[in-house]
Amino acid sequence: MGTGALGGAGPLARRVLAELVGTAALVAAVVGSGLQASALSDDTGVRLLANSLVSAVALGLLIAQLGPLSGGHLNPVVTLCAWWSRRRAGVRVPAREVALYLAAQPVGAAAGALLAEAMFGRAPGGAGWSWATRERAEAHLLLGETVATAGLVLLIVALERLGRARFAPLAVAAYIGAAIWFTSSGSFANPAAAVGRSLSDSFTGIAPGSLPGFVAAQLLGALLGTALAALLYGPGAARRPAGRVTGSPVGRVIGSPVGRVAGGTGGGPAPGAPAQGSAPWTGRGGPGGGPA
């Protein structure tokens, strides 16, 4: 079985499919929960609470489920972050692999949005369906989206550098759930999801005309988050928890998704450590070295 330069294990086709299906499921959850909340309540706060809870839970579950398979990126920003991290560590990442991940994610996002619309009786081309009409082009919304994406990237890098990538499903989900509330933009922090949400004229939608500014803000946030992470944690490889460390370009910590550390405090594998290779942003993908 092959290992992925971007995380996960298995044939490239299977990893790309996992990214497509995972992004579709994530956007279906985001859009579907927004449609359901709008149907059940006229209170904007109740709608936002329901949507943020469902979005965060779905994201955490998908990262936990698909992390060992594809890295669980589900987000072009996370893929680019993983590519840059490996490049800085001297790990070669095939351009074809990066391109296929980046192509699969928006395709999956579009499919997930249209699936959610169809589940609520708004099939594309039929009565009740239209492109999103909610404009999100104001400067303060773009600032909010920049902040949301920068925070996501900073969290991802922090988990890697501190040797805590095993907490990624919970930490990333919790961050996105919180950022939906504390940012003015609603924390898309995901260019693929933004594309998908342009296909839903709903509470969670974004007008196609607002996409260029939103995606630009997300990419700017990714750059700022990367720069801030370098200032806080340095540009080097992940910090190694105490224990015997074996070599790799970014450190291999036995029993942890950021590498391999033998022993730990009790001389055995770290308790509760997940399968290796589950984190998309750490060192080398696959066995022996593991994404708003």
Short mmCIF file of C-alpha atoms in Angstrom, two decimals:
data_model
loop_
_atom_site.label_atom_id
_atom_site.label_comp_id
_atom_site.label_asym_id
_atom_site.label_seq_id
_atom_site.Cartn_x
_atom_site.Cartn_y
_atom_site.Cartn_z
CA MET A 1 0.00 0.00 0.00
CA GLY A 2 1.37 3.40 -0.93
CA THR A 3 1.63 6.38 1.37
CA GLY A 4 0.58 9.89 0.47
CA ALA A 5 2.94 12.83 0.47
CA LEU A 6 0.01 14.93 1.67
CA GLY A 7 -1.00 12.50 4.40
CA GLY A 8 -2.96 9.30 4.62
CA ALA A 9 -2.21 5.97 2.99
CA GLY A 10 -3.36 3.96 0.01
CA PRO A 11 -3.56 4.52 -3.73
CA LEU A 12 -3.75 8.12 -4.92
CA ALA A 13 -7.14 7.52 -6.57
CA ARG A 14 -8.61 6.38 -3.26
CA ARG A 15 -7.17 9.37 -1.40
CA VAL A 16 -8.52 11.80 -3.98
CA LEU A 17 -11.93 10.12 -3.80
CA ALA A 18 -11.87 10.47 -0.02
CA GLU A 19 -11.22 14.21 -0.38
CA LEU A 20 -14.08 14.56 -2.86
CA VAL A 21 -16.56 12.56 -0.77
CA GLY A 22 -15.45 14.18 2.49
CA THR A 23 -15.78 17.73 1.16
CA ALA A 24 -19.17 16.84 -0.29
CA ALA A 25 -20.34 15.51 3.07
CA LEU A 26 -19.05 18.58 4.89
CA VAL A 27 -20.80 21.06 2.59
CA ALA A 28 -23.98 18.97 2.58
CA ALA A 29 -23.99 19.21 6.37
CA VAL A 30 -23.38 22.97 6.33
CA VAL A 31 -25.99 23.77 3.68
CA GLY A 32 -28.49 21.16 4.82
CA SER A 33 -28.42 22.32 8.43
CA GLY A 34 -28.88 25.90 7.25
CA LEU A 35 -31.92 24.94 5.20
CA GLN A 36 -33.40 22.93 8.07
CA ALA A 37 -32.78 25.70 10.59
CA SER A 38 -34.43 28.26 8.30
CA ALA A 39 -37.47 26.02 7.93
CA LEU A 40 -37.83 25.53 11.68
CA SER A 41 -37.10 29.01 13.05
CA ASP A 42 -37.31 32.66 12.07
CA ASP A 43 -34.79 33.56 14.79
CA THR A 44 -31.40 34.29 13.22
CA GLY A 45 -29.58 33.40 16.42
CA VAL A 46 -31.24 30.00 16.62
CA ARG A 47 -30.41 29.36 12.98
CA LEU A 48 -26.77 30.26 13.51
CA LEU A 49 -26.52 28.12 16.65
CA ALA A 50 -27.94 25.07 14.88
CA ASN A 51 -25.77 25.58 11.82
CA SER A 52 -22.57 26.11 13.79
CA LEU A 53 -23.13 23.02 15.95
CA VAL A 54 -23.88 20.76 12.99
CA SER A 55 -20.98 22.16 10.95
CA ALA A 56 -18.47 21.68 13.78
CA VAL A 57 -19.61 18.15 14.62
CA ALA A 58 -19.61 17.09 10.97
CA LEU A 59 -16.14 18.55 10.41
CA GLY A 60 -14.65 16.80 13.44
CA LEU A 61 -16.16 13.45 12.50
CA LEU A 62 -14.99 13.70 8.90
CA ILE A 63 -11.42 14.58 9.90
CA ALA A 64 -11.36 11.62 12.30
CA GLN A 65 -12.81 9.29 9.69
CA LEU A 66 -10.83 10.37 6.63
CA GLY A 67 -7.58 11.54 8.22
CA PRO A 68 -5.93 8.09 8.08
CA LEU A 69 -7.09 7.67 4.48
CA SER A 70 -6.35 10.98 2.73
CA GLY A 71 -5.14 13.30 5.48
CA GLY A 72 -8.66 14.69 5.91
CA HIS A 73 -7.92 18.08 4.34
CA LEU A 74 -11.38 18.86 2.88
CA ASN A 75 -10.07 22.35 2.26
CA PRO A 76 -7.64 23.78 -0.34
CA VAL A 77 -6.10 25.98 2.34
CA VAL A 78 -5.16 22.90 4.37
CA THR A 79 -3.77 21.17 1.28
CA LEU A 80 -1.61 24.18 0.43
CA CYS A 81 -0.52 24.41 4.07
CA ALA A 82 0.51 20.73 4.03
CA TRP A 83 2.36 21.18 0.74
CA TRP A 84 4.28 24.19 2.06
CA SER A 85 5.15 22.45 5.34
CA ARG A 86 6.58 19.45 3.51
CA ARG A 87 8.41 21.61 1.02
CA ARG A 88 10.11 23.50 3.85
CA ALA A 89 11.05 20.16 5.42
CA GLY A 90 12.63 18.95 2.18
CA VAL A 91 9.93 16.36 1.46
CA ARG A 92 9.03 16.05 -2.20
CA VAL A 93 5.31 16.35 -2.92
CA PRO A 94 4.31 15.44 -6.49
CA ALA A 95 2.56 18.33 -8.24
CA ARG A 96 -0.01 15.88 -9.61
CA GLU A 97 -1.05 14.87 -6.11
CA VAL A 98 -1.52 18.48 -5.01
CA ALA A 99 -3.44 19.32 -8.20
CA LEU A 100 -5.80 16.36 -7.80
CA TYR A 101 -6.57 17.26 -4.18
CA LEU A 102 -7.23 20.88 -5.16
CA ALA A 103 -9.52 19.77 -7.99
CA ALA A 104 -11.44 17.18 -5.99
CA GLN A 105 -12.34 19.52 -3.12
CA PRO A 106 -14.43 22.12 -5.02
CA VAL A 107 -16.06 19.39 -7.11
CA GLY A 108 -17.06 17.63 -3.91
CA ALA A 109 -18.24 20.89 -2.37
CA ALA A 110 -20.50 21.62 -5.35
CA ALA A 111 -21.91 18.09 -5.26
CA GLY A 112 -22.59 18.35 -1.52
CA ALA A 113 -24.40 21.67 -1.85
CA LEU A 114 -26.59 20.39 -4.68
CA LEU A 115 -27.32 17.21 -2.73
CA ALA A 116 -28.47 19.25 0.26
CA GLU A 117 -30.66 21.39 -1.98
CA ALA A 118 -32.22 18.28 -3.53
CA MET A 119 -32.90 16.74 -0.10
CA PHE A 120 -34.99 19.78 0.77
CA GLY A 121 -37.00 19.76 -2.44
CA ARG A 122 -34.90 22.33 -4.29
CA ALA A 123 -33.34 20.21 -7.01
CA PRO A 124 -31.08 22.11 -9.43
CA GLY A 125 -33.04 23.34 -12.41
CA GLY A 126 -36.34 22.84 -10.62
CA ALA A 127 -38.69 25.15 -8.79
CA GLY A 128 -37.19 26.72 -5.69
CA TRP A 129 -33.55 26.45 -6.73
CA SER A 130 -31.32 29.35 -7.73
CA TRP A 131 -27.77 30.52 -7.34
CA ALA A 132 -27.05 32.19 -4.03
CA THR A 133 -28.02 35.85 -3.90
CA ARG A 134 -26.55 36.81 -0.53
CA GLU A 135 -23.79 39.34 -1.14
CA ARG A 136 -20.75 39.09 1.11
CA ALA A 137 -18.45 41.69 -0.40
CA GLU A 138 -18.26 44.33 2.36
CA ALA A 139 -14.79 45.11 3.67
CA HIS A 140 -15.59 44.09 7.24
CA LEU A 141 -16.75 40.65 6.04
CA LEU A 142 -13.54 40.18 4.08
CA LEU A 143 -11.58 41.15 7.18
CA GLY A 144 -13.54 38.59 9.19
CA GLU A 145 -12.78 35.89 6.63
CA THR A 146 -9.09 36.76 6.67
CA VAL A 147 -9.03 36.46 10.45
CA ALA A 148 -10.96 33.17 10.40
CA THR A 149 -8.59 31.55 7.91
CA ALA A 150 -5.45 32.88 9.59
CA GLY A 151 -6.64 31.40 12.89
CA LEU A 152 -7.32 28.03 11.27
CA VAL A 153 -3.85 27.85 9.73
CA LEU A 154 -2.22 28.97 12.97
CA LEU A 155 -4.06 26.22 14.85
CA ILE A 156 -3.04 23.57 12.32
CA VAL A 157 0.62 24.55 12.49
CA ALA A 158 0.52 24.78 16.29
CA LEU A 159 -0.85 21.24 16.55
CA GLU A 160 1.99 20.01 14.37
CA ARG A 161 4.80 21.93 16.04
CA LEU A 162 3.66 21.05 19.56
CA GLY A 163 3.24 17.36 18.77
CA ARG A 164 -0.51 17.39 19.39
CA ALA A 165 -1.90 16.56 15.97
CA ARG A 166 -3.94 13.73 17.52
CA PHE A 167 -6.26 16.43 18.85
CA ALA A 168 -6.95 17.76 15.34
CA PRO A 169 -10.53 16.46 14.91
CA LEU A 170 -11.66 18.04 18.16
CA ALA A 171 -9.51 21.19 17.99
CA VAL A 172 -10.27 22.11 14.38
CA ALA A 173 -13.98 21.43 14.83
CA ALA A 174 -14.10 23.50 18.01
CA TYR A 175 -12.25 26.37 16.35
CA ILE A 176 -14.59 26.49 13.35
CA GLY A 177 -17.65 26.28 15.60
CA ALA A 178 -16.36 29.22 17.63
CA ALA A 179 -15.19 31.23 14.62
CA ILE A 180 -18.65 31.02 13.03
CA TRP A 181 -19.74 33.16 15.98
CA PHE A 182 -16.82 35.49 16.58
CA THR A 183 -16.11 36.51 12.97
CA SER A 184 -18.32 38.77 10.90
CA SER A 185 -18.03 36.53 7.84
CA GLY A 186 -19.34 33.35 9.47
CA SER A 187 -15.93 31.69 9.07
CA PHE A 188 -16.07 29.85 5.77
CA ALA A 189 -12.22 29.57 5.91
CA ASN A 190 -12.44 27.17 2.96
CA PRO A 191 -12.38 28.19 -0.72
CA ALA A 192 -13.96 24.91 -1.83
CA ALA A 193 -16.84 25.29 0.62
CA ALA A 194 -17.37 28.87 -0.57
CA VAL A 195 -17.72 27.61 -4.14
CA GLY A 196 -20.23 24.99 -3.05
CA ARG A 197 -22.25 27.45 -0.99
CA SER A 198 -22.66 29.72 -4.01
CA LEU A 199 -25.02 27.02 -5.34
CA SER A 200 -27.48 27.47 -2.47
CA ASP A 201 -29.70 30.53 -2.16
CA SER A 202 -30.09 30.08 1.56
CA PHE A 203 -28.96 31.16 5.00
CA THR A 204 -25.49 29.76 4.32
CA GLY A 205 -25.11 30.92 0.71
CA ILE A 206 -22.73 33.38 -0.90
CA ALA A 207 -23.44 35.13 -4.19
CA PRO A 208 -21.08 34.05 -6.99
CA GLY A 209 -20.04 37.68 -7.45
CA SER A 210 -18.69 37.71 -3.89
CA LEU A 211 -16.51 34.63 -4.40
CA PRO A 212 -13.35 36.33 -5.77
CA GLY A 213 -13.06 38.67 -2.80
CA PHE A 214 -13.85 35.91 -0.32
CA VAL A 215 -11.33 33.47 -1.77
CA ALA A 216 -8.70 36.21 -1.91
CA ALA A 217 -9.34 36.98 1.76
CA GLN A 218 -8.97 33.29 2.62
CA LEU A 219 -5.65 33.01 0.78
CA LEU A 220 -4.42 36.18 2.47
CA GLY A 221 -5.46 34.73 5.82
CA ALA A 222 -3.54 31.53 5.04
CA LEU A 223 -0.40 33.55 4.33
CA LEU A 224 -0.81 35.59 7.50
CA GLY A 225 -1.46 32.49 9.58
CA THR A 226 1.64 30.81 8.17
CA ALA A 227 3.77 33.89 8.87
CA LEU A 228 2.44 34.23 12.42
CA ALA A 229 3.06 30.55 13.08
CA ALA A 230 6.66 30.96 11.93
CA LEU A 231 7.10 33.84 14.35
CA LEU A 232 5.58 31.93 17.26
CA TYR A 233 6.92 28.43 16.64
CA GLY A 234 9.81 28.95 14.25
CA PRO A 235 10.07 27.65 10.69
CA GLY A 236 11.45 24.23 11.63
CA ALA A 237 9.97 20.79 12.03
CA ALA A 238 7.49 19.69 14.66
CA ARG A 239 8.68 19.77 18.23
CA ARG A 240 9.30 16.31 19.58
CA PRO A 241 7.65 15.13 22.78
CA ALA A 242 9.96 13.57 25.38
CA GLY A 243 11.16 10.11 24.50
CA ARG A 244 13.45 8.36 22.06
CA VAL A 245 13.11 9.97 18.65
CA THR A 246 14.04 8.39 15.37
CA GLY A 247 14.97 10.47 12.39
CA SER A 248 12.88 11.83 9.54
CA PRO A 249 12.76 15.16 7.72
CA VAL A 250 10.20 16.49 10.18
CA GLY A 251 10.57 14.08 13.08
CA ARG A 252 8.90 10.71 13.57
CA VAL A 253 7.15 10.21 16.89
CA ILE A 254 6.12 6.59 17.58
CA GLY A 255 2.45 6.33 18.54
CA SER A 256 1.60 9.87 17.45
CA PRO A 257 0.37 11.27 14.12
CA VAL A 258 3.26 13.71 14.00
CA GLY A 259 5.89 11.02 13.81
CA ARG A 260 7.14 8.28 16.15
CA VAL A 261 8.30 8.50 19.83
CA ALA A 262 9.12 5.25 21.56
CA GLY A 263 8.45 4.85 25.18
CA GLY A 264 6.76 7.93 26.55
CA THR A 265 6.62 8.26 30.32
CA GLY A 266 5.78 4.60 30.86
CA GLY A 267 8.15 3.06 28.31
CA GLY A 268 5.35 1.99 25.93
CA PRO A 269 3.39 3.62 23.15
CA ALA A 270 1.57 6.77 24.13
CA PRO A 271 -1.87 5.77 25.45
CA GLY A 272 -4.80 6.58 23.23
CA ALA A 273 -2.60 7.55 20.28
CA PRO A 274 -4.45 7.38 16.95
CA ALA A 275 -3.35 5.66 13.79
CA GLN A 276 -0.24 7.07 12.23
CA GLY A 277 -0.63 9.28 9.19
CA SER A 278 -3.97 10.74 10.30
CA ALA A 279 -2.96 14.37 10.31
CA PRO A 280 -2.79 16.16 6.95
CA TRP A 281 -0.29 18.80 7.99
CA THR A 282 2.43 16.68 9.56
CA GLY A 283 5.70 15.40 8.17
CA ARG A 284 5.66 12.46 5.83
CA GLY A 285 2.36 10.79 5.05
CA GLY A 286 1.52 7.20 5.82
CA PRO A 287 3.01 4.79 8.33
CA GLY A 288 5.77 6.24 10.44
CA GLY A 289 5.02 9.90 9.89
CA GLY A 290 1.68 11.51 9.62
CA PRO A 291 -6.18 20.37 8.02
CA ALA A 292 -10.91 26.05 8.50
#
